[in-house]
Short mmCIF file of C-alpha atoms and ligand atoms in Angstrom, two decimals:
data_model
loop_
_atom_site.label_atom_id
_atom_site.label_comp_id
_atom_site.label_asym_id
_atom_site.label_seq_id
_atom_site.Cartn_x
_atom_site.Cartn_y
_atom_site.Cartn_z
CA MET B 1 -127.89 -199.74 67.27
CA SER B 2 -130.09 -200.12 70.35
CA HIS B 3 -133.74 -199.84 69.52
CA ASP B 4 -136.63 -198.71 71.70
CA SER B 5 -139.38 -198.14 69.11
CA SER B 6 -141.58 -196.42 71.62
CA LEU B 7 -139.09 -193.47 71.87
CA TYR B 8 -139.37 -192.83 68.09
CA ALA B 9 -143.15 -193.36 68.19
CA GLN B 10 -143.39 -190.61 70.88
CA ARG B 11 -141.36 -188.26 68.56
CA ARG B 12 -143.64 -189.11 65.64
CA ALA B 13 -146.68 -188.37 67.73
CA ALA B 14 -145.24 -185.08 68.83
CA LEU B 15 -144.41 -184.25 65.23
CA ALA B 16 -148.07 -185.11 64.27
CA ARG B 17 -149.39 -182.70 66.82
CA HIS B 18 -147.32 -179.87 65.13
CA LEU B 19 -148.69 -180.78 61.68
CA GLY B 20 -152.27 -180.40 62.64
CA PRO B 21 -154.88 -182.96 61.80
CA LEU B 22 -154.63 -182.53 58.06
CA GLY B 23 -150.89 -182.04 57.68
CA VAL B 24 -148.62 -184.66 56.03
CA ALA B 25 -144.82 -184.78 56.58
CA ILE B 26 -142.42 -186.58 54.14
CA VAL B 27 -138.92 -187.37 55.36
CA PRO B 28 -136.39 -189.18 53.21
CA THR B 29 -133.20 -190.64 54.57
CA ALA B 30 -129.84 -189.67 52.99
CA PRO B 31 -128.77 -191.13 49.64
CA GLU B 32 -125.86 -193.46 49.25
CA ARG B 33 -122.95 -191.41 47.78
CA GLN B 34 -120.37 -192.62 45.40
CA ARG B 35 -116.71 -192.01 46.42
CA ASN B 36 -115.04 -193.14 43.21
CA ARG B 37 -115.86 -195.60 40.51
CA ASP B 38 -117.91 -198.36 42.19
CA SER B 39 -116.89 -197.46 45.81
CA ASP B 40 -119.31 -195.66 48.03
CA PHE B 41 -118.58 -193.36 51.06
CA PRO B 42 -119.52 -195.21 54.20
CA TYR B 43 -123.24 -194.84 54.50
CA ARG B 44 -124.59 -192.34 57.17
CA HIS B 45 -128.47 -192.05 57.52
CA ASP B 46 -130.11 -188.63 57.55
CA SER B 47 -130.36 -187.21 60.94
CA TYR B 48 -134.05 -186.08 60.87
CA PHE B 49 -135.14 -189.42 59.45
CA TYR B 50 -133.22 -191.28 62.19
CA TYR B 51 -134.64 -189.04 64.89
CA LEU B 52 -138.13 -190.16 63.82
CA THR B 53 -137.40 -193.91 63.13
CA GLY B 54 -134.20 -195.15 64.59
CA PHE B 55 -133.77 -196.84 61.21
CA THR B 56 -130.33 -196.73 59.60
CA GLU B 57 -130.85 -198.50 56.26
CA PRO B 58 -130.52 -196.44 53.05
CA ASN B 59 -133.22 -195.98 50.47
CA ALA B 60 -136.06 -195.30 52.98
CA TRP B 61 -138.80 -192.68 53.47
CA LEU B 62 -141.10 -191.85 56.31
CA VAL B 63 -144.54 -190.25 55.92
CA VAL B 64 -146.27 -188.98 59.09
CA GLN B 65 -149.79 -187.93 58.94
CA GLY B 66 -151.42 -185.35 61.24
CA ASN B 67 -153.86 -188.09 62.47
CA GLY B 68 -150.77 -189.69 64.05
CA SER B 69 -150.32 -192.60 61.58
CA SER B 70 -146.97 -193.23 59.92
CA THR B 71 -145.94 -195.06 56.87
CA LEU B 72 -142.37 -196.34 56.26
CA PHE B 73 -141.13 -197.09 52.77
CA CYS B 74 -138.11 -199.30 52.88
CA GLN B 75 -135.99 -201.63 50.79
CA PRO B 76 -137.77 -204.89 50.01
CA LYS B 77 -136.28 -208.18 51.11
CA ASP B 78 -134.03 -209.49 48.30
CA LEU B 79 -131.95 -212.55 48.93
CA GLU B 80 -129.44 -211.73 46.21
CA ARG B 81 -128.95 -208.17 47.32
CA GLU B 82 -128.71 -209.31 50.89
CA ILE B 83 -125.96 -211.83 50.04
CA TRP B 84 -123.91 -208.87 48.57
CA ASP B 85 -124.84 -205.88 50.78
CA GLY B 86 -126.28 -207.33 53.91
CA TYR B 87 -129.47 -207.83 55.88
CA ARG B 88 -132.55 -205.73 55.07
CA LEU B 89 -135.40 -205.37 57.63
CA GLY B 90 -138.03 -205.37 54.86
CA PRO B 91 -141.59 -204.09 55.02
CA ASP B 92 -143.15 -207.12 56.66
CA ALA B 93 -140.96 -206.89 59.76
CA ALA B 94 -140.86 -203.10 59.98
CA PRO B 95 -144.16 -202.27 61.77
CA ALA B 96 -143.26 -204.63 64.80
CA GLN B 97 -139.58 -203.50 64.83
CA LEU B 98 -140.06 -199.82 64.35
CA GLY B 99 -143.58 -199.21 65.56
CA VAL B 100 -144.91 -197.64 62.31
CA GLN B 101 -148.48 -198.47 61.34
CA THR B 102 -147.72 -199.40 57.84
CA ALA B 103 -144.57 -200.29 55.94
CA LEU B 104 -144.28 -200.74 52.10
CA PRO B 105 -141.56 -201.42 49.66
CA VAL B 106 -139.76 -198.23 48.41
CA THR B 107 -140.46 -199.39 44.91
CA VAL B 108 -144.09 -198.22 45.24
CA LEU B 109 -143.26 -194.73 46.72
CA ASP B 110 -144.31 -192.71 43.62
CA GLU B 111 -147.60 -194.68 43.33
CA GLN B 112 -148.36 -194.28 47.02
CA LEU B 113 -147.44 -190.79 47.76
CA PRO B 114 -150.27 -189.05 45.85
CA PRO B 115 -153.06 -190.84 47.74
CA LEU B 116 -151.24 -190.14 51.01
CA LEU B 117 -151.25 -186.47 50.13
CA ASP B 118 -154.97 -186.51 49.10
CA GLY B 119 -157.02 -184.30 51.40
CA ALA B 120 -153.96 -182.85 53.28
CA ASP B 121 -154.01 -179.06 53.84
CA ALA B 122 -150.20 -178.80 53.89
CA VAL B 123 -147.26 -180.95 52.81
CA TRP B 124 -144.25 -180.69 55.04
CA TYR B 125 -140.72 -181.67 54.03
CA PRO B 126 -137.20 -180.54 54.78
CA PHE B 127 -136.44 -177.57 52.49
CA ALA B 128 -133.16 -177.22 50.67
CA ILE B 129 -131.60 -180.34 52.12
CA HIS B 130 -132.36 -183.18 49.78
CA HIS B 131 -131.45 -182.74 46.06
CA GLN B 132 -134.56 -182.42 43.83
CA LEU B 133 -136.99 -183.32 46.68
CA GLU B 134 -139.03 -180.15 45.81
CA THR B 135 -139.43 -181.45 42.28
CA ARG B 136 -140.39 -184.82 43.54
CA VAL B 137 -143.11 -183.37 45.80
CA SER B 138 -144.35 -181.27 42.86
CA THR B 139 -144.55 -184.38 40.76
CA TRP B 140 -146.75 -186.12 43.41
CA MET B 141 -148.99 -183.00 43.75
CA ASP B 142 -149.34 -182.83 39.96
CA SER B 143 -150.30 -186.49 39.84
CA LEU B 144 -152.99 -185.83 42.48
CA ARG B 145 -154.16 -182.79 40.57
CA GLN B 146 -154.89 -185.00 37.59
CA ARG B 147 -157.53 -186.70 39.82
CA VAL B 148 -159.33 -183.59 41.10
CA ARG B 149 -162.39 -184.38 38.93
CA TYR B 150 -162.52 -187.71 40.69
CA GLY B 151 -162.69 -186.04 44.06
CA ALA B 152 -158.97 -185.60 44.95
CA VAL B 153 -158.00 -182.65 47.13
CA VAL B 154 -154.51 -181.26 46.61
CA PRO B 155 -152.60 -179.51 49.51
CA THR B 156 -152.53 -175.79 49.18
CA ALA B 157 -149.46 -175.20 51.30
CA GLN B 158 -145.84 -176.47 51.49
CA ARG B 159 -144.13 -175.97 54.79
CA ASP B 160 -140.55 -176.40 55.87
CA LEU B 161 -140.34 -179.48 58.15
CA CYS B 162 -137.02 -178.35 59.53
CA SER B 163 -138.74 -175.56 61.42
CA VAL B 164 -140.54 -178.12 63.57
CA LEU B 165 -137.92 -180.80 63.82
CA ASP B 166 -135.14 -178.37 64.53
CA GLU B 167 -136.95 -177.07 67.68
CA MET B 168 -137.64 -180.60 68.86
CA ARG B 169 -134.05 -181.69 68.38
CA LEU B 170 -132.63 -178.70 70.07
CA VAL B 171 -133.72 -179.85 73.57
CA LYS B 172 -132.28 -183.44 74.09
CA ASP B 173 -134.20 -186.16 75.98
CA ALA B 174 -132.72 -188.51 78.50
CA HIS B 175 -131.92 -191.20 75.84
CA GLU B 176 -130.07 -188.60 73.71
CA LEU B 177 -128.12 -187.27 76.65
CA ASP B 178 -127.20 -190.76 77.76
CA THR B 179 -125.82 -191.55 74.20
CA MET B 180 -123.95 -188.26 74.07
CA ARG B 181 -122.30 -188.83 77.38
CA ARG B 182 -121.13 -192.27 76.19
CA ALA B 183 -119.79 -190.67 72.96
CA CYS B 184 -117.95 -188.04 74.91
CA ARG B 185 -116.38 -190.56 77.29
CA ILE B 186 -115.05 -192.58 74.26
CA SER B 187 -113.61 -189.35 72.70
CA ALA B 188 -112.10 -188.19 75.89
CA GLY B 189 -110.31 -191.63 76.20
CA ALA B 190 -109.11 -191.15 72.60
CA HIS B 191 -107.56 -187.80 73.45
CA VAL B 192 -105.82 -189.21 76.47
CA ARG B 193 -104.37 -191.98 74.36
CA ALA B 194 -103.14 -189.60 71.78
CA MET B 195 -101.44 -187.48 74.51
CA GLN B 196 -99.73 -190.51 75.93
CA THR B 197 -98.69 -191.78 72.45
CA SER B 198 -97.10 -188.50 71.61
CA VAL B 199 -94.87 -188.36 74.69
CA ARG B 200 -93.99 -192.08 74.45
CA MET B 201 -92.95 -191.92 70.82
CA LEU B 202 -90.88 -188.75 71.30
CA ARG B 203 -89.20 -190.12 74.31
CA ALA B 204 -88.31 -193.33 72.30
CA GLY B 205 -86.92 -191.16 69.56
CA GLU B 206 -89.41 -192.33 66.99
CA ASP B 207 -90.43 -190.31 64.00
CA LEU B 208 -93.82 -188.91 65.20
CA ARG B 209 -96.18 -187.69 62.60
CA GLU B 210 -99.68 -186.20 62.78
CA TYR B 211 -101.22 -189.34 61.30
CA HIS B 212 -99.80 -191.45 64.08
CA LEU B 213 -101.97 -189.57 66.53
CA GLU B 214 -104.93 -189.70 64.26
CA ALA B 215 -104.53 -193.49 64.10
CA GLU B 216 -104.66 -193.63 67.87
CA LEU B 217 -107.86 -191.56 67.93
CA LEU B 218 -109.60 -193.81 65.31
CA HIS B 219 -108.48 -196.91 67.02
CA GLU B 220 -109.90 -195.83 70.39
CA PHE B 221 -113.24 -194.72 68.75
CA ARG B 222 -113.79 -197.89 66.95
CA ARG B 223 -112.78 -200.27 69.60
CA HIS B 224 -115.43 -198.82 71.88
CA GLY B 225 -118.18 -199.21 69.18
CA SER B 226 -118.23 -195.84 67.64
CA GLN B 227 -119.41 -196.18 64.02
CA TYR B 228 -117.25 -193.24 62.63
CA PRO B 229 -115.66 -190.05 63.62
CA ALA B 230 -118.35 -187.28 63.97
CA TYR B 231 -116.20 -185.07 61.63
CA THR B 232 -112.76 -185.16 60.06
CA SER B 233 -110.13 -185.18 62.84
CA ILE B 234 -107.81 -182.27 63.14
CA VAL B 235 -104.28 -183.15 64.34
CA ALA B 236 -102.13 -180.15 63.99
CA ALA B 237 -98.52 -179.88 64.93
CA GLY B 238 -97.05 -176.51 65.71
CA ALA B 239 -97.92 -173.74 63.29
CA ASN B 240 -100.46 -176.00 61.56
CA ALA B 241 -102.74 -175.35 64.66
CA CYS B 242 -103.26 -171.82 63.27
CA VAL B 243 -105.14 -173.23 60.24
CA LEU B 244 -108.73 -173.55 61.59
CA HIS B 245 -109.76 -176.37 59.28
CA TYR B 246 -106.49 -178.23 59.12
CA ARG B 247 -106.68 -182.03 58.82
CA ALA B 248 -104.30 -184.56 60.19
CA ASP B 249 -101.61 -184.90 57.60
CA THR B 250 -97.99 -186.08 57.44
CA ALA B 251 -96.29 -183.25 59.21
CA PRO B 252 -93.63 -184.28 61.89
CA ILE B 253 -94.48 -183.58 65.44
CA ARG B 254 -91.26 -182.33 67.13
CA ASP B 255 -90.03 -181.89 70.67
CA GLY B 256 -91.17 -178.41 71.73
CA ASP B 257 -94.30 -178.35 69.45
CA LEU B 258 -97.76 -177.90 70.68
CA VAL B 259 -100.24 -180.31 69.19
CA LEU B 260 -103.84 -179.30 68.70
CA ILE B 261 -106.25 -182.18 68.34
CA ASP B 262 -110.05 -181.46 67.54
CA ALA B 263 -111.66 -184.97 67.24
CA GLY B 264 -114.76 -186.68 68.36
CA CYS B 265 -116.52 -189.91 67.65
CA GLU B 266 -120.09 -190.53 66.57
CA LEU B 267 -121.89 -193.11 68.54
CA ASP B 268 -125.34 -194.46 67.67
CA GLY B 269 -126.09 -191.31 65.64
CA TYR B 270 -124.77 -188.71 68.19
CA ALA B 271 -121.69 -186.58 67.86
CA SER B 272 -119.04 -185.59 70.39
CA ASP B 273 -116.66 -182.73 69.83
CA ILE B 274 -113.49 -182.19 71.88
CA THR B 275 -110.36 -180.14 71.35
CA ARG B 276 -107.23 -180.31 73.49
CA THR B 277 -103.97 -178.71 72.89
CA PHE B 278 -100.95 -180.17 74.57
CA PRO B 279 -97.12 -180.04 74.51
CA ALA B 280 -95.93 -183.00 72.27
CA ASN B 281 -93.12 -183.77 74.78
CA GLY B 282 -95.40 -183.27 77.86
CA ARG B 283 -94.06 -179.98 79.21
CA PHE B 284 -95.39 -176.54 78.20
CA THR B 285 -92.77 -173.82 77.50
CA GLY B 286 -93.25 -170.37 79.16
CA PRO B 287 -95.09 -168.65 76.20
CA GLN B 288 -97.07 -171.72 75.38
CA ARG B 289 -98.21 -171.89 79.10
CA ASP B 290 -99.15 -168.14 79.10
CA LEU B 291 -101.35 -168.45 76.17
CA TYR B 292 -102.85 -171.65 77.18
CA GLN B 293 -103.75 -170.33 80.62
CA LEU B 294 -105.38 -167.33 78.92
CA VAL B 295 -107.53 -169.57 76.70
CA LEU B 296 -108.36 -171.74 79.65
CA ALA B 297 -109.49 -168.63 81.66
CA ALA B 298 -111.62 -167.54 78.78
CA GLN B 299 -113.26 -170.97 78.67
CA GLU B 300 -113.85 -170.87 82.40
CA ALA B 301 -115.69 -167.52 81.98
CA SER B 302 -117.77 -169.06 79.13
CA ILE B 303 -118.64 -172.04 81.20
CA ALA B 304 -119.89 -169.81 84.02
CA ALA B 305 -122.00 -167.90 81.42
CA THR B 306 -123.73 -171.18 80.28
CA HIS B 307 -126.81 -171.74 82.33
CA PRO B 308 -130.54 -171.63 81.90
CA GLY B 309 -131.76 -168.11 81.17
CA ALA B 310 -128.55 -166.97 79.64
CA ARG B 311 -128.29 -166.03 76.04
CA PHE B 312 -126.42 -168.31 73.59
CA THR B 313 -124.07 -165.31 72.88
CA ASP B 314 -123.18 -164.77 76.51
CA ALA B 315 -120.41 -167.41 76.42
CA HIS B 316 -118.88 -165.81 73.40
CA ASP B 317 -119.01 -162.33 74.92
CA ALA B 318 -117.38 -163.72 78.14
CA THR B 319 -114.55 -165.38 76.12
CA VAL B 320 -113.95 -162.24 74.04
CA ARG B 321 -113.71 -160.14 77.21
CA VAL B 322 -111.12 -162.36 78.90
CA LEU B 323 -109.12 -162.94 75.72
CA THR B 324 -108.98 -159.17 74.88
CA GLN B 325 -107.72 -158.21 78.38
CA GLY B 326 -105.20 -160.99 78.31
CA LEU B 327 -103.94 -160.15 74.84
CA MET B 328 -103.34 -156.67 76.09
CA ASP B 329 -101.61 -157.79 79.25
CA LEU B 330 -99.27 -160.20 77.19
CA GLY B 331 -98.42 -157.53 74.68
CA LEU B 332 -100.03 -159.04 71.63
CA VAL B 333 -102.52 -156.17 71.37
CA ASP B 334 -101.19 -152.64 71.97
CA LYS B 335 -103.25 -151.37 74.82
CA THR B 336 -102.12 -147.79 74.15
CA GLN B 337 -104.41 -147.85 71.04
CA TYR B 338 -107.54 -148.24 73.05
CA ASN B 339 -109.20 -146.05 75.73
CA SER B 340 -110.72 -149.02 77.58
CA LEU B 341 -111.34 -152.73 77.49
CA ASP B 342 -114.81 -152.03 76.15
CA SER B 343 -113.55 -149.97 73.31
CA ALA B 344 -110.93 -152.72 72.47
CA ILE B 345 -113.77 -155.25 72.33
CA GLU B 346 -116.00 -152.93 70.31
CA GLN B 347 -113.20 -152.48 67.75
CA ARG B 348 -112.57 -156.25 67.81
CA ALA B 349 -108.90 -155.91 68.77
CA TYR B 350 -108.90 -159.63 69.43
CA PHE B 351 -110.03 -160.56 65.96
CA PRO B 352 -106.63 -161.29 64.30
CA PHE B 353 -106.00 -163.89 67.03
CA TYR B 354 -109.63 -165.16 67.56
CA MET B 355 -111.84 -165.25 64.55
CA HIS B 356 -114.52 -167.88 65.32
CA ARG B 357 -117.40 -168.20 67.53
CA THR B 358 -117.21 -169.77 70.97
CA GLY B 359 -119.71 -172.56 70.43
CA HIS B 360 -122.47 -174.24 68.45
CA TRP B 361 -125.35 -176.63 69.19
CA LEU B 362 -124.20 -180.28 69.36
CA GLY B 363 -126.39 -183.38 68.81
CA MET B 364 -126.81 -185.74 65.97
CA ASP B 365 -124.89 -183.32 63.74
CA VAL B 366 -121.65 -181.92 65.05
CA HIS B 367 -122.96 -178.45 64.17
CA ASP B 368 -126.51 -179.39 65.24
CA CYS B 369 -129.67 -177.85 63.90
CA GLY B 370 -131.68 -175.23 65.96
CA SER B 371 -132.07 -171.53 65.57
CA TYR B 372 -129.55 -169.38 67.37
CA HIS B 373 -132.10 -166.57 67.73
CA GLU B 374 -134.83 -166.52 70.38
CA PRO B 375 -138.03 -167.41 68.46
CA THR B 376 -140.20 -165.33 70.82
CA GLU B 377 -138.15 -162.16 70.10
CA LEU B 378 -137.60 -162.41 66.30
CA GLY B 379 -139.09 -159.08 65.56
CA HIS B 380 -136.81 -157.27 67.92
CA SER B 381 -133.88 -156.79 65.53
CA HIS B 382 -131.66 -153.75 65.17
CA VAL B 383 -128.87 -153.02 62.60
CA ARG B 384 -125.48 -151.76 63.67
CA LYS B 385 -122.31 -150.95 61.82
CA ASP B 386 -119.37 -153.24 62.50
CA ALA B 387 -116.31 -151.22 63.63
CA LEU B 388 -113.79 -153.33 61.67
CA SER B 389 -115.47 -153.92 58.37
CA ASN B 390 -117.93 -150.97 58.41
CA GLN B 391 -120.57 -153.52 57.16
CA PRO B 392 -124.12 -153.40 58.53
CA ILE B 393 -124.83 -156.36 60.93
CA VAL B 394 -128.35 -157.42 61.94
CA ASN B 395 -128.54 -158.09 65.55
CA ARG B 396 -131.35 -160.36 66.66
CA PRO B 397 -131.86 -161.39 70.32
CA ALA B 398 -129.82 -164.59 70.85
CA ARG B 399 -131.47 -167.84 71.91
CA ILE B 400 -132.19 -168.18 75.62
CA LEU B 401 -130.62 -171.41 76.98
CA ARG B 402 -132.89 -174.04 78.43
CA PRO B 403 -132.12 -177.30 80.24
CA GLY B 404 -131.47 -180.08 77.73
CA MET B 405 -129.73 -177.98 75.11
CA VAL B 406 -126.18 -179.04 74.38
CA VAL B 407 -123.52 -176.52 73.35
CA THR B 408 -119.76 -176.61 72.76
CA ILE B 409 -117.51 -174.15 74.48
CA GLU B 410 -114.46 -173.71 72.45
CA PRO B 411 -112.31 -170.55 72.83
CA GLY B 412 -108.96 -170.36 71.10
CA LEU B 413 -105.98 -168.21 70.05
CA TYR B 414 -104.08 -168.42 66.81
CA VAL B 415 -100.98 -166.31 66.49
CA ARG B 416 -99.52 -165.58 63.07
CA PRO B 417 -96.36 -163.48 62.86
CA ALA B 418 -97.26 -159.79 62.45
CA PRO B 419 -95.72 -156.52 63.27
CA GLY B 420 -95.91 -155.77 66.99
CA VAL B 421 -96.64 -159.43 67.94
CA PRO B 422 -93.91 -160.67 70.28
CA GLU B 423 -91.84 -163.38 68.51
CA ALA B 424 -92.05 -165.79 71.40
CA PHE B 425 -95.79 -166.28 70.60
CA HIS B 426 -95.50 -166.76 66.86
CA HIS B 427 -97.10 -169.77 65.32
CA ILE B 428 -98.81 -170.88 68.50
CA GLY B 429 -102.29 -172.08 68.04
CA ILE B 430 -104.53 -173.18 70.93
CA ARG B 431 -108.12 -174.27 71.26
CA ILE B 432 -109.81 -175.86 74.23
CA GLU B 433 -113.21 -177.35 73.49
CA ASP B 434 -115.64 -179.08 75.87
CA ASP B 435 -119.33 -180.23 75.40
CA ALA B 436 -121.82 -178.86 77.91
CA VAL B 437 -125.36 -179.99 78.69
CA VAL B 438 -127.49 -177.09 80.08
CA THR B 439 -128.89 -178.26 83.38
CA ASP B 440 -131.49 -176.81 85.71
CA VAL B 441 -128.85 -174.75 87.52
CA GLY B 442 -125.98 -174.39 85.21
CA CYS B 443 -124.21 -176.64 82.82
CA GLU B 444 -122.57 -180.19 83.00
CA LEU B 445 -119.39 -180.74 81.11
CA ILE B 446 -119.49 -184.17 79.57
CA THR B 447 -116.08 -184.24 78.08
CA ARG B 448 -113.85 -183.81 81.10
CA ASP B 449 -112.53 -187.40 81.23
CA VAL B 450 -109.54 -185.88 79.37
CA PRO B 451 -107.71 -183.32 81.48
CA VAL B 452 -107.67 -179.71 80.63
CA ALA B 453 -105.57 -178.01 83.37
CA VAL B 454 -101.85 -177.41 82.58
CA GLU B 455 -100.71 -179.44 85.60
CA ALA B 456 -103.18 -182.24 84.93
CA ILE B 457 -102.07 -182.61 81.24
CA GLU B 458 -98.40 -182.66 82.31
CA ALA B 459 -99.06 -185.11 85.10
CA LEU B 460 -100.94 -187.44 82.67
CA MET B 461 -98.03 -187.19 80.18
CA ALA B 462 -95.32 -187.70 82.65
CA THR B 463 -96.71 -191.03 83.72
CA ALA B 464 -97.32 -192.29 80.11
N1 LIG U 501 -115.00 -179.93 65.23
C1 LIG U 501 -115.81 -178.96 64.65
C2 LIG U 501 -115.97 -177.76 65.50
O1 LIG U 501 -115.27 -177.69 66.62
O2 LIG U 501 -116.78 -176.89 65.31
MN1 MN U 502 -117.04 -177.52 67.91
MN1 MN U 503 -114.27 -179.32 67.41
#
C-alpha cells in the first residue's frame, strides 16, 4: 500500500488535540482469525488503527499521548517467522517508515502500558469492538495502582475513542477521496464486465450461473490491484434478487431474468459499493422496465436531495415519495385505500416492497462509522408512534451533510407475490446503488463508469 507517513502523523496530531494534554489513547489492530483447523481468514487490519498508522501488519498496537507523541508496538523481526509468513517491518525500522516517535516489540506491551498510562487523566480506547480489551485495560490500570505508593497516578476516566475517531473519519480528506474514486472505478469496470459476460454466455447458449458472474467481478477487482471485495458479493438471478442479503450461489441465470449485482472492491483500505440490476439477455421486458424506471426516478430524486446543508434522511424521504407514488400508479399499492400521497407515506404503504434505508456512510468500512444524528441537536428528540407497528420511535434530528462526507444512494423495489399485486411484477427485485461524495454545491457520483439508464445498459450489452 502507498505510504505517506505525514498524512497519518497529521491524523495522530489531530487526535492528540482531542485527547487533551493528559489523555492517552490505545488502539489495537484486528486479530488474525481462524477459518478452520490451521487456516486463517485472509487478514484485514482494523480500520481505526489503519487510519492512524497506515500499517497493515497484524499483532500491533498504537498508543497516542495527548502531548502528541505516539508509540507503536509491532511484531519483532524474526527470520524464521518471516520465512514462513513474510516480511515484518519490525520496531527498529518503524519510526522512519511510519513517523511514530517510538516503536517497541509487541512482546513488551503488558510491561509498557502501565507506565504509559501513569499520570494520564483519561484512557481512551474503542469501546465494545475488541474482545476483552476492557479487561486488558483494567489489568494495566490495576498494575499501575499497585505502584501508587511509589508515586504512580492512575487515570480516573475511561472514554470511548470511537466518539472522536468516528467524527474524524466521517469527513474524508483528499487522499481518502482519491483512493475511493479509484476503488469505485475498478468496481464499475467489474459491473460492466459482468453485464457483458452475461449476455455473451446466454447468446452462446452456455449454462450461465450466478457464480460465473461473481468470478468475473473478482477477476476484475484483483487484476486492478484491489486486495479483496469490500463485502460478500451479491449476484442474484430472478426471484433471488428479492432476498436482500442473498449471496452469489449456483442458481442458473436464464434468458428473461433480471440479475441484481451488489458488489464493490476494497482498495488500499477503502470500500466501494455498487448495485446494478440488468436483464441477463440485454433487453428489459415491459414490467421490468416500468419498475426499473421507477427505482431510477427515486434515485434521481435522492441524488438531488444530497447536498451540503441537507439532512442525511432527506434522500430516503425523497426516494419514499417517488416510490410510493409510482407503486400507486403501477397498481402495486391500492391507491383507493389512501386519501393522499402523504397519508400513504405516513402509513408506509411502500414498506412491503421497500424495506431498507436509502443509504449509509461509506469509507474504510462499507457501512462506515459516523453518527447519523446531528451532534449539535442531540437534545431535540421527540417520540412518535409508528403507523404500521404501533411501536414508539425516537426521532432525533438527522445529520446535516457537509462536503467530504460520502454516502451511498441505493433505492430498490422487491416484489413478492401477494394478493392484489399484479402478476407481471411478481419476483422482480431491483436495486440501483451509487456512491456520492458531498461537494460544496451538491454531490459527485463516483460510480458512474458503469451505466445506469435503461438505454445505456441495453446499448452496452448489445455491443458485448
Ligand atoms: N453492499 C452493502 C450495502 O449496500 O449496504
Ligand atoms: Mn450500500
Ligand atoms: Mn451495496
